[in-house]
Amino acid sequence: RDWGKGRSRGSVGNTGLWAQPRLQEAGGGLRAPGDSVTLSCRGSGFTFEDYFVDWYRQEPGGRFEWVSWISHYSSQIRFGSAVKGRATASRDNSHSLASLSLYLLHAGDCARYFCAVRTETQNPAEVGHKPPVSIPASCLEAGSCPDVQGCSERVV
C-alpha cells in the first residue's frame, strides 16, 4: 500500500530496521444466500490504534462501495446503507486486528472486500463511497483480497 503523506514507520526488533506498514485481509469464500461471513484485517508496521479502519468492496462489475468504518477504540462504528442492520464491525488493538461480519448474505454482497486505514483525515464525514486515493487497493492488484462468492458471476 502507498501510505502517502500519512506514512507511519515501526521498528522491527532491536535491529534498527524499519518495517513497511501493511494490512492483510483474510476470510471470505463461497457462501450460500442467507449465510454469514467474517472478514479480518491485520495491520503491521504501524501503530494500529492510531487509525480508523474502513472496509470497502468491489463488485464483479468493478464498482467500489464503502461498507463500514470503525474508530480508534470502537466508540464509533458506521455502516453503508447496503449492509446496515446486517453487519457488525469490531477491532482488537492489542492484536492489530479489525473484523467485519456480514449476515443474511444475498447476491448483492458478492464482491471482493478490502480494508484500509485513514491516513489523510480522521473526519468520518469525508468518507465517500470509493476508496481514498491515498490508499490504492494493492490487494486487488495482488489478487489477495478476501472474496465473498455465491452469485452467478464468480469473483476471480
mmCIF file of C-alpha atoms in Angstrom:
data_model
loop_
_atom_site.group_PDB
_atom_site.id
_atom_site.type_symbol
_atom_site.label_atom_id
_atom_site.label_comp_id
_atom_site.label_asym_id
_atom_site.label_seq_id
_atom_site.Cartn_x
_atom_site.Cartn_y
_atom_site.Cartn_z
ATOM 1 C CA ARG A 1 0.000 0.000 0.000
ATOM 2 C CA ASP A 2 1.095 3.502 -0.703
ATOM 3 C CA TRP A 3 0.534 5.283 2.562
ATOM 4 C CA GLY A 4 1.404 8.681 1.112
ATOM 5 C CA LYS A 5 1.754 11.624 3.468
ATOM 6 C CA GLY A 6 0.304 9.676 6.359
ATOM 7 C CA ARG A 7 3.063 7.088 6.314
ATOM 8 C CA SER A 8 3.911 5.564 9.657
ATOM 9 C CA ARG A 9 7.015 3.611 10.438
ATOM 10 C CA GLY A 10 7.501 0.949 13.046
ATOM 11 C CA SER A 11 10.663 -0.635 14.338
ATOM 12 C CA VAL A 12 11.398 -4.316 13.866
ATOM 13 C CA GLY A 13 13.044 -5.779 16.931
ATOM 14 C CA ASN A 14 16.260 -4.085 18.002
ATOM 15 C CA THR A 15 17.891 -4.216 14.595
ATOM 16 C CA GLY A 16 17.191 -0.600 13.726
ATOM 17 C CA LEU A 17 15.373 -1.710 10.564
ATOM 18 C CA TRP A 18 12.001 -0.228 9.636
ATOM 19 C CA ALA A 19 9.008 -2.296 8.622
ATOM 20 C CA GLN A 20 6.787 -1.305 5.734
ATOM 21 C CA PRO A 21 3.285 -0.615 7.054
ATOM 22 C CA ARG A 22 0.840 -3.131 5.627
ATOM 23 C CA LEU A 23 -2.637 -4.569 6.010
ATOM 24 C CA GLN A 24 -3.501 -8.212 5.412
ATOM 25 C CA GLU A 25 -7.085 -9.191 4.715
ATOM 26 C CA ALA A 26 -8.420 -12.720 5.282
ATOM 27 C CA GLY A 27 -11.689 -14.625 5.250
ATOM 28 C CA GLY A 28 -14.450 -14.899 2.689
ATOM 29 C CA GLY A 29 -15.011 -17.784 0.325
ATOM 30 C CA LEU A 30 -18.060 -19.403 -1.220
ATOM 31 C CA ARG A 31 -21.271 -18.630 0.645
ATOM 32 C CA ALA A 32 -24.915 -19.505 0.067
ATOM 33 C CA PRO A 33 -27.744 -16.972 0.318
ATOM 34 C CA GLY A 34 -28.647 -16.433 3.958
ATOM 35 C CA ASP A 35 -25.198 -17.411 5.226
ATOM 36 C CA SER A 36 -22.876 -15.174 7.210
ATOM 37 C CA VAL A 37 -19.192 -14.399 6.801
ATOM 38 C CA THR A 38 -16.472 -12.780 8.885
ATOM 39 C CA LEU A 39 -13.553 -10.948 7.287
ATOM 40 C CA SER A 40 -10.435 -9.880 9.142
ATOM 41 C CA CYS A 41 -7.806 -7.204 8.641
ATOM 42 C CA ARG A 42 -4.465 -7.384 10.444
ATOM 43 C CA GLY A 43 -2.104 -4.422 10.481
ATOM 44 C CA SER A 44 1.659 -4.487 10.907
ATOM 45 C CA GLY A 45 4.499 -1.995 10.826
ATOM 46 C CA PHE A 46 2.487 0.856 12.359
ATOM 47 C CA THR A 47 0.510 1.728 15.489
ATOM 48 C CA PHE A 48 -2.846 0.197 14.634
ATOM 49 C CA GLU A 49 -4.885 2.063 17.255
ATOM 50 C CA ASP A 50 -3.866 5.417 15.779
ATOM 51 C CA TYR A 51 -6.144 4.932 12.767
ATOM 52 C CA PHE A 52 -9.779 4.494 11.858
ATOM 53 C CA VAL A 53 -10.330 1.297 9.837
ATOM 54 C CA ASP A 54 -12.553 1.373 6.757
ATOM 55 C CA TRP A 55 -13.955 -1.542 4.783
ATOM 56 C CA TYR A 56 -14.728 -1.321 1.066
ATOM 57 C CA ARG A 57 -15.896 -3.775 -1.541
ATOM 58 C CA GLN A 58 -15.624 -4.064 -5.293
ATOM 59 C CA GLU A 59 -18.473 -5.678 -7.168
ATOM 60 C CA PRO A 60 -17.767 -8.081 -10.056
ATOM 61 C CA GLY A 61 -18.560 -5.217 -12.455
ATOM 62 C CA GLY A 62 -15.824 -3.111 -10.908
ATOM 63 C CA ARG A 63 -17.813 -0.551 -8.890
ATOM 64 C CA PHE A 64 -16.355 0.342 -5.471
ATOM 65 C CA GLU A 65 -18.577 0.771 -2.457
ATOM 66 C CA TRP A 66 -17.797 1.887 1.065
ATOM 67 C CA VAL A 67 -19.064 -0.689 3.584
ATOM 68 C CA SER A 68 -18.076 0.372 7.092
ATOM 69 C CA TRP A 69 -15.702 2.271 9.341
ATOM 70 C CA ILE A 70 -14.708 1.839 12.962
ATOM 71 C CA SER A 71 -12.987 4.447 15.119
ATOM 72 C CA HIS A 72 -9.741 4.071 17.054
ATOM 73 C CA TYR A 73 -11.237 2.438 20.141
ATOM 74 C CA SER A 74 -14.551 1.239 18.667
ATOM 75 C CA SER A 75 -16.549 4.084 20.192
ATOM 76 C CA GLN A 76 -17.982 4.923 16.763
ATOM 77 C CA ILE A 77 -18.992 2.421 14.090
ATOM 78 C CA ARG A 78 -20.842 3.220 10.869
ATOM 79 C CA PHE A 79 -22.194 1.103 8.023
ATOM 80 C CA GLY A 80 -23.207 1.785 4.455
ATOM 81 C CA SER A 81 -26.890 1.520 3.599
ATOM 82 C CA ALA A 82 -26.381 -1.746 1.699
ATOM 83 C CA VAL A 83 -25.276 -3.634 4.821
ATOM 84 C CA LYS A 84 -26.839 -1.626 7.655
ATOM 85 C CA GLY A 85 -28.693 -3.957 10.012
ATOM 86 C CA ARG A 86 -26.837 -6.989 8.622
ATOM 87 C CA ALA A 87 -23.295 -6.211 9.701
ATOM 88 C CA THR A 88 -21.091 -5.833 12.746
ATOM 89 C CA ALA A 89 -17.586 -4.425 12.985
ATOM 90 C CA SER A 90 -15.049 -4.784 15.762
ATOM 91 C CA ARG A 91 -11.359 -4.331 16.441
ATOM 92 C CA ASP A 92 -8.746 -5.631 18.852
ATOM 93 C CA ASN A 93 -5.938 -3.094 19.001
ATOM 94 C CA SER A 94 -3.801 -5.358 21.186
ATOM 95 C CA HIS A 95 -3.565 -7.725 18.200
ATOM 96 C CA SER A 96 -3.746 -5.041 15.465
ATOM 97 C CA LEU A 97 -6.865 -6.750 14.169
ATOM 98 C CA ALA A 98 -10.172 -5.497 12.785
ATOM 99 C CA SER A 99 -13.126 -7.649 11.740
ATOM 100 C CA LEU A 100 -16.233 -7.209 9.645
ATOM 101 C CA SER A 101 -19.109 -9.699 9.816
ATOM 102 C CA LEU A 102 -21.960 -9.775 7.311
ATOM 103 C CA TYR A 103 -25.188 -11.683 7.895
ATOM 104 C CA LEU A 104 -28.089 -12.827 5.722
ATOM 105 C CA LEU A 105 -25.903 -12.675 2.634
ATOM 106 C CA HIS A 106 -27.514 -12.193 -0.755
ATOM 107 C CA ALA A 107 -26.285 -11.827 -4.331
ATOM 108 C CA GLY A 108 -25.596 -8.122 -3.834
ATOM 109 C CA ASP A 109 -22.924 -8.990 -1.283
ATOM 110 C CA CYS A 110 -20.897 -10.923 -3.837
ATOM 111 C CA ALA A 111 -17.753 -8.805 -4.061
ATOM 112 C CA ARG A 112 -14.084 -8.506 -3.256
ATOM 113 C CA TYR A 113 -13.606 -6.907 0.155
ATOM 114 C CA PHE A 114 -10.662 -4.971 1.485
ATOM 115 C CA CYS A 115 -9.742 -2.826 4.453
ATOM 116 C CA ALA A 116 -7.920 0.473 4.640
ATOM 117 C CA VAL A 117 -6.738 2.836 7.343
ATOM 118 C CA ARG A 118 -7.357 6.540 7.121
ATOM 119 C CA THR A 119 -4.164 8.482 6.576
ATOM 120 C CA GLU A 120 -5.359 11.811 5.197
ATOM 121 C CA THR A 121 -8.238 12.661 7.507
ATOM 122 C CA GLN A 122 -9.985 11.460 10.614
ATOM 123 C CA ASN A 123 -13.249 13.165 9.676
ATOM 124 C CA PRO A 124 -15.902 10.474 9.064
ATOM 125 C CA ALA A 125 -17.969 12.956 7.064
ATOM 126 C CA GLU A 126 -15.261 12.966 4.404
ATOM 127 C CA VAL A 127 -15.505 9.238 3.743
ATOM 128 C CA GLY A 128 -17.156 8.753 0.386
ATOM 129 C CA HIS A 129 -18.306 5.673 -1.435
ATOM 130 C CA LYS A 130 -14.974 4.989 -3.052
ATOM 131 C CA PRO A 131 -11.505 4.253 -1.662
ATOM 132 C CA PRO A 132 -9.389 7.260 -0.682
ATOM 133 C CA VAL A 133 -6.937 7.994 -3.477
ATOM 134 C CA SER A 134 -4.098 7.869 -0.964
ATOM 135 C CA ILE A 135 -4.757 4.185 -0.292
ATOM 136 C CA PRO A 136 -4.790 2.199 -3.538
ATOM 137 C CA ALA A 137 -6.226 -1.289 -3.344
ATOM 138 C CA SER A 138 -2.964 -3.202 -3.535
ATOM 139 C CA CYS A 139 -4.761 -6.363 -2.534
ATOM 140 C CA LEU A 140 -6.787 -6.097 -5.726
ATOM 141 C CA GLU A 141 -3.616 -5.853 -7.780
ATOM 142 C CA ALA A 142 -2.118 -8.829 -5.963
ATOM 143 C CA GLY A 143 -5.350 -10.804 -6.039
ATOM 144 C CA SER A 144 -5.169 -11.352 -2.288
ATOM 145 C CA CYS A 145 -8.413 -9.722 -1.160
ATOM 146 C CA PRO A 146 -10.989 -11.928 0.521
ATOM 147 C CA ASP A 147 -13.891 -12.764 -1.763
ATOM 148 C CA VAL A 148 -17.483 -13.412 -0.812
ATOM 149 C CA GLN A 149 -18.755 -15.610 -3.606
ATOM 150 C CA GLY A 150 -22.115 -17.086 -4.367
ATOM 151 C CA CYS A 151 -23.623 -15.072 -7.184
ATOM 152 C CA SER A 152 -23.961 -16.034 -10.829
ATOM 153 C CA GLU A 153 -20.637 -14.437 -11.768
ATOM 154 C CA ARG A 154 -17.789 -15.940 -9.793
ATOM 155 C CA VAL A 155 -15.391 -13.358 -8.407
ATOM 156 C CA VAL A 156 -11.857 -14.106 -9.570
#
